[in-house]
CSV table of N, CA and C in Angstrom, one decimal:
chain,number,residue,atom,x,y,z
A,1,MET,N,117.5,88.5,97.8
A,1,MET,CA,116.3,89.2,97.6
A,1,MET,C,116.1,89.5,96.2
A,2,GLU,N,114.9,89.3,95.7
A,2,GLU,CA,114.7,89.5,94.2
A,2,GLU,C,113.5,90.5,94.1
A,3,SER,N,113.7,91.4,93.2
A,3,SER,CA,112.8,92.5,92.8
A,3,SER,C,112.2,92.2,91.4
A,4,LEU,N,110.9,92.2,91.3
A,4,LEU,CA,110.2,92.0,90.0
A,4,LEU,C,109.2,93.1,89.9
A,5,THR,N,109.0,93.5,88.6
A,5,THR,CA,108.0,94.4,88.3
A,5,THR,C,107.3,94.0,87.0
A,6,PHE,N,106.0,94.0,87.0
A,6,PHE,CA,105.2,93.6,85.8
A,6,PHE,C,104.2,94.7,85.5
A,7,ARG,N,104.2,95.1,84.2
A,7,ARG,CA,103.3,96.1,83.8
A,7,ARG,C,102.3,95.5,82.8
A,8,HIS,N,101.0,95.9,83.0
A,8,HIS,CA,99.9,95.4,82.1
A,8,HIS,C,99.0,96.5,81.6
A,9,THR,N,98.5,96.3,80.5
A,9,THR,CA,97.4,97.2,80.0
A,9,THR,C,96.1,96.5,80.3
A,10,THR,N,95.1,97.3,80.9
A,10,THR,CA,93.8,96.6,81.1
A,10,THR,C,92.7,97.2,80.2
A,11,GLN,N,91.6,96.5,80.1
A,11,GLN,CA,90.5,97.0,79.3
A,11,GLN,C,89.6,98.0,80.0
A,12,LYS,N,89.7,98.1,81.3
A,12,LYS,CA,88.9,99.0,82.1
A,12,LYS,C,89.5,99.4,83.5
A,13,PRO,N,89.1,100.4,84.0
A,13,PRO,CA,89.6,100.7,85.4
A,13,PRO,C,88.9,99.7,86.3
A,14,LEU,N,89.6,99.5,87.5
A,14,LEU,CA,88.9,98.8,88.5
A,14,LEU,C,87.8,99.7,89.1
A,15,PRO,N,86.5,99.2,89.3
A,15,PRO,CA,85.5,100.0,89.8
A,15,PRO,C,85.8,100.5,91.3
A,16,GLY,N,85.1,101.5,91.6
A,16,GLY,CA,85.2,102.0,93.1
A,16,GLY,C,86.0,103.2,93.1
A,17,SER,N,86.1,103.8,94.3
A,17,SER,CA,86.8,105.1,94.5
A,17,SER,C,87.7,105.1,95.7
A,18,VAL,N,87.9,103.9,96.4
A,18,VAL,CA,88.8,103.8,97.5
A,18,VAL,C,90.3,104.1,97.0
A,19,PRO,N,90.9,105.0,97.5
A,19,PRO,CA,92.3,105.4,97.0
A,19,PRO,C,93.4,104.3,97.3
A,20,SER,N,93.3,103.6,98.4
A,20,SER,CA,94.3,102.6,98.7
A,20,SER,C,93.7,101.5,99.6
A,21,ALA,N,94.4,100.4,99.7
A,21,ALA,CA,94.0,99.3,100.5
A,21,ALA,C,95.2,98.4,100.7
A,22,ILE,N,95.2,97.7,101.9
A,22,ILE,CA,96.2,96.8,102.2
A,22,ILE,C,95.7,95.5,102.7
A,23,THR,N,96.3,94.3,102.3
A,23,THR,CA,95.9,93.0,102.8
A,23,THR,C,97.1,92.2,103.2
A,24,GLY,N,96.8,91.3,104.1
A,24,GLY,CA,97.8,90.4,104.6
A,24,GLY,C,98.9,91.0,105.4
A,25,VAL,N,99.8,90.1,105.9
A,25,VAL,CA,100.8,90.5,106.8
A,25,VAL,C,102.1,89.8,106.4
A,26,VAL,N,103.2,90.5,106.4
A,26,VAL,CA,104.5,89.9,106.0
A,26,VAL,C,104.9,88.9,107.1
A,27,ALA,N,104.8,87.6,106.8
A,27,ALA,CA,105.3,86.6,107.8
A,27,ALA,C,105.6,85.4,107.0
A,28,SER,N,106.2,84.4,107.7
A,28,SER,CA,106.6,83.1,107.0
A,28,SER,C,105.3,82.6,106.2
A,29,GLY,N,105.5,82.4,105.0
A,29,GLY,CA,104.4,81.8,104.3
A,29,GLY,C,103.3,82.7,103.9
A,30,ASN,N,103.4,84.1,104.1
A,30,ASN,CA,102.4,85.0,103.8
A,30,ASN,C,103.0,86.2,103.0
A,31,LEU,N,102.2,87.2,102.8
A,31,LEU,CA,102.7,88.4,102.1
A,31,LEU,C,101.7,89.6,102.4
A,32,GLU,N,102.3,90.7,102.1
A,32,GLU,CA,101.5,91.9,102.3
A,32,GLU,C,101.4,92.6,101.0
A,33,VAL,N,100.1,93.0,100.7
A,33,VAL,CA,99.8,93.6,99.4
A,33,VAL,C,99.3,95.0,99.6
A,34,LEU,N,99.8,96.0,99.0
A,34,LEU,CA,99.4,97.4,99.1
A,34,LEU,C,98.9,97.7,97.7
A,35,LEU,N,97.6,98.2,97.6
A,35,LEU,CA,97.1,98.7,96.4
A,35,LEU,C,96.8,100.1,96.4
A,36,GLU,N,97.2,100.8,95.3
A,36,GLU,CA,97.0,102.3,95.2
A,36,GLU,C,96.5,102.7,93.9
A,37,ARG,N,95.5,103.6,93.9
A,37,ARG,CA,94.8,104.0,92.7
A,37,ARG,C,95.5,105.2,92.2
A,38,VAL,N,96.7,105.1,91.6
A,38,VAL,CA,97.5,106.2,91.1
A,38,VAL,C,97.9,106.2,89.6
A,39,LEU,N,97.6,105.1,88.9
A,39,LEU,CA,98.0,105.1,87.5
A,39,LEU,C,96.8,105.4,86.6
A,40,PRO,N,97.1,105.6,85.3
A,40,PRO,CA,96.0,105.8,84.3
A,40,PRO,C,95.0,104.6,84.3
A,41,PRO,N,93.8,104.9,83.9
A,41,PRO,CA,92.8,103.8,84.1
A,41,PRO,C,93.0,102.6,83.4
A,42,ASP,N,93.9,102.5,82.3
A,42,ASP,CA,94.1,101.4,81.5
A,42,ASP,C,95.4,100.7,81.9
A,43,ALA,N,96.1,101.1,83.0
A,43,ALA,CA,97.4,100.6,83.3
A,43,ALA,C,97.3,99.9,84.7
A,44,CYS,N,98.2,98.9,84.9
A,44,CYS,CA,98.4,98.2,86.2
A,44,CYS,C,99.8,97.9,86.3
A,45,GLU,N,100.4,98.1,87.5
A,45,GLU,CA,101.8,97.7,87.7
A,45,GLU,C,101.9,97.0,89.0
A,46,VAL,N,102.6,95.9,89.0
A,46,VAL,CA,102.8,95.1,90.2
A,46,VAL,C,104.3,94.9,90.4
A,47,ALA,N,104.6,95.5,91.6
A,47,ALA,CA,106.1,95.4,92.1
A,47,ALA,C,106.2,94.5,93.2
A,48,ILE,N,107.1,93.5,93.1
A,48,ILE,CA,107.3,92.5,94.1
A,48,ILE,C,108.6,92.5,94.6
A,49,GLU,N,108.8,92.3,96.0
A,49,GLU,CA,110.0,92.1,96.8
A,49,GLU,C,109.9,90.7,97.4
A,50,THR,N,110.7,89.8,97.1
A,50,THR,CA,110.6,88.5,97.7
A,50,THR,C,112.0,87.9,97.9
A,51,PRO,N,112.1,87.2,99.1
A,51,PRO,CA,113.4,86.6,99.5
A,51,PRO,C,113.6,85.3,98.8
A,52,VAL,N,112.6,84.8,98.0
A,52,VAL,CA,112.7,83.6,97.3
A,52,VAL,C,113.0,83.9,95.9
A,53,THR,N,114.2,83.4,95.4
A,53,THR,CA,114.7,83.8,94.0
A,53,THR,C,114.4,82.6,93.1
A,54,GLY,N,114.3,82.9,91.9
A,54,GLY,CA,114.2,81.9,90.8
A,54,GLY,C,112.7,81.6,90.5
A,55,TYR,N,111.8,82.3,90.9
A,55,TYR,CA,110.4,82.0,90.6
A,55,TYR,C,109.6,83.1,89.8
A,56,ALA,N,110.4,83.9,89.0
A,56,ALA,CA,109.8,84.9,88.3
A,56,ALA,C,108.7,84.6,87.3
A,57,ALA,N,108.9,83.3,86.7
A,57,ALA,CA,107.9,82.8,85.7
A,57,ALA,C,106.6,82.5,86.5
A,58,VAL,N,106.7,82.0,87.7
A,58,VAL,CA,105.5,81.7,88.5
A,58,VAL,C,104.8,83.0,88.9
A,59,TRP,N,105.6,84.0,89.4
A,59,TRP,CA,105.0,85.3,89.7
A,59,TRP,C,104.3,85.9,88.4
A,60,GLU,N,105.0,85.9,87.4
A,60,GLU,CA,104.4,86.4,86.2
A,60,GLU,C,103.1,85.8,85.8
A,61,ALA,N,103.0,84.5,86.0
A,61,ALA,CA,101.7,83.8,85.6
A,61,ALA,C,100.6,84.1,86.6
A,62,VAL,N,101.0,84.2,87.9
A,62,VAL,CA,99.9,84.6,88.9
A,62,VAL,C,99.4,86.0,88.7
A,63,VAL,N,100.4,86.9,88.5
A,63,VAL,CA,99.9,88.3,88.2
A,63,VAL,C,99.1,88.4,86.9
A,64,ALA,N,99.5,87.7,85.9
A,64,ALA,CA,98.8,87.9,84.6
A,64,ALA,C,97.4,87.3,84.8
A,65,ASP,N,97.3,86.2,85.6
A,65,ASP,CA,95.9,85.6,85.7
A,65,ASP,C,95.1,86.6,86.5
A,66,PHE,N,95.6,87.2,87.5
A,66,PHE,CA,94.9,88.2,88.4
A,66,PHE,C,94.4,89.4,87.5
A,67,VAL,N,95.3,89.9,86.7
A,67,VAL,CA,95.0,91.1,85.9
A,67,VAL,C,93.9,90.7,84.8
A,68,ALA,N,94.0,89.5,84.3
A,68,ALA,CA,93.0,89.1,83.3
A,68,ALA,C,91.6,89.0,83.9
A,69,ARG,N,91.5,88.5,85.2
A,69,ARG,CA,90.3,88.3,85.8
A,69,ARG,C,89.7,89.5,86.4
A,70,ALA,N,90.5,90.3,87.0
A,70,ALA,CA,90.1,91.5,87.8
A,70,ALA,C,90.0,92.8,87.0
A,71,GLN,N,90.8,92.8,86.0
A,71,GLN,CA,91.0,94.1,85.3
A,71,GLN,C,91.2,95.3,86.2
A,72,PRO,N,92.4,95.2,86.9
A,72,PRO,CA,92.6,96.2,87.9
A,72,PRO,C,93.2,97.6,87.4
A,73,GLY,N,92.6,98.1,86.3
A,73,GLY,CA,93.2,99.3,85.8
A,73,GLY,C,93.2,100.5,86.8
A,74,GLY,N,94.4,101.2,86.6
A,74,GLY,CA,94.5,102.3,87.6
A,74,GLY,C,95.4,102.0,88.8
A,75,LEU,N,95.6,100.7,89.1
A,75,LEU,CA,96.3,100.4,90.3
A,75,LEU,C,97.7,100.1,90.1
A,76,ARG,N,98.5,100.6,91.2
A,76,ARG,CA,100.0,100.2,91.4
A,76,ARG,C,99.8,99.3,92.6
A,77,ILE,N,100.3,98.1,92.5
A,77,ILE,CA,100.3,97.0,93.5
A,77,ILE,C,101.7,96.8,94.0
A,78,SER,N,102.0,96.9,95.3
A,78,SER,CA,103.3,96.6,95.9
A,78,SER,C,103.0,95.4,96.7
A,79,ILE,N,104.0,94.3,96.5
A,79,ILE,CA,103.9,93.1,97.2
A,79,ILE,C,105.2,92.9,98.0
A,80,ASN,N,105.1,92.7,99.3
A,80,ASN,CA,106.2,92.4,100.1
A,80,ASN,C,106.0,90.9,100.6
A,81,ASP,N,106.8,90.0,100.0
A,81,ASP,CA,106.5,88.6,100.0
A,81,ASP,C,107.3,88.0,101.2
A,82,GLY,N,106.7,87.0,101.9
A,82,GLY,CA,107.4,86.3,103.0
A,82,GLY,C,107.5,84.8,102.6
A,83,GLY,N,107.4,84.5,101.4
A,83,GLY,CA,107.5,83.0,100.9
A,83,GLY,C,106.1,82.5,100.7
A,84,ALA,N,105.1,83.3,100.3
A,84,ALA,CA,103.8,82.8,100.1
A,84,ALA,C,103.7,81.9,98.8
A,85,ARG,N,102.8,81.0,99.0
A,85,ARG,CA,102.4,80.1,97.8
A,85,ARG,C,101.6,80.9,96.8
A,86,PRO,N,101.6,80.4,95.6
A,86,PRO,CA,100.8,81.1,94.5
A,86,PRO,C,99.3,81.2,94.8
A,87,ASP,N,98.7,80.2,95.5
A,87,ASP,CA,97.3,80.4,95.8
A,87,ASP,C,97.1,81.5,96.9
A,88,THR,N,98.0,81.6,97.8
A,88,THR,CA,97.9,82.7,98.8
A,88,THR,C,98.0,84.1,98.1
A,89,VAL,N,99.0,84.2,97.1
A,89,VAL,CA,99.2,85.4,96.4
A,89,VAL,C,97.9,85.8,95.7
A,90,SER,N,97.3,84.9,95.0
A,90,SER,CA,96.0,85.1,94.3
A,90,SER,C,95.0,85.5,95.2
A,91,LEU,N,94.8,84.9,96.3
A,91,LEU,CA,93.9,85.2,97.4
A,91,LEU,C,94.0,86.7,97.8
A,92,ARG,N,95.2,87.1,98.2
A,92,ARG,CA,95.6,88.4,98.7
A,92,ARG,C,95.2,89.5,97.6
A,93,LEU,N,95.6,89.2,96.4
A,93,LEU,CA,95.4,90.1,95.3
A,93,LEU,C,93.9,90.3,95.2
A,94,ARG,N,93.1,89.3,95.1
A,94,ARG,CA,91.6,89.4,95.0
A,94,ARG,C,91.0,90.1,96.2
A,95,GLN,N,91.5,89.8,97.4
A,95,GLN,CA,91.0,90.5,98.6
A,95,GLN,C,91.3,92.0,98.5
A,96,GLY,N,92.4,92.4,98.1
A,96,GLY,CA,92.8,93.8,97.8
A,96,GLY,C,91.9,94.4,96.9
A,97,ALA,N,91.7,93.8,95.7
A,97,ALA,CA,90.8,94.4,94.7
A,97,ALA,C,89.4,94.6,95.2
A,98,ARG,N,88.9,93.7,95.9
A,98,ARG,CA,87.6,93.8,96.5
A,98,ARG,C,87.5,94.9,97.4
A,99,LEU,N,88.5,95.2,98.2
A,99,LEU,CA,88.5,96.3,99.1
A,99,LEU,C,88.5,97.6,98.4
A,100,MET,N,89.2,97.7,97.2
A,100,MET,CA,89.3,98.9,96.5
A,100,MET,C,87.9,99.1,95.7
A,101,GLU,N,87.1,98.2,95.5
A,101,GLU,CA,85.8,98.4,94.8
A,101,GLU,C,84.8,99.0,95.7
A,102,ALA,N,85.0,99.2,96.9
A,102,ALA,CA,83.9,99.8,97.8
A,102,ALA,C,83.5,101.2,97.4
């Protein structure tokens, strides 16, 4: 099991007022993403638990891309991975951000 945490500074908070959201289901080839609006508006933290080791650089790139595109300021994001591919990770992160914008 590998635990990773990435912290980013954002230019703005994610719009909306929803306090939390969850997307996905932990299963083979998928992941569960919990988003919580608990950080300062210019901060984002992503914590990952994955059984697949040795892919920290890939996770870092996927998270950095999401943060650059979505500007999810104020969010703490927790990911429980079940072996998801990078495109699935991106999809779930975007879905979660969209739910938070309501």
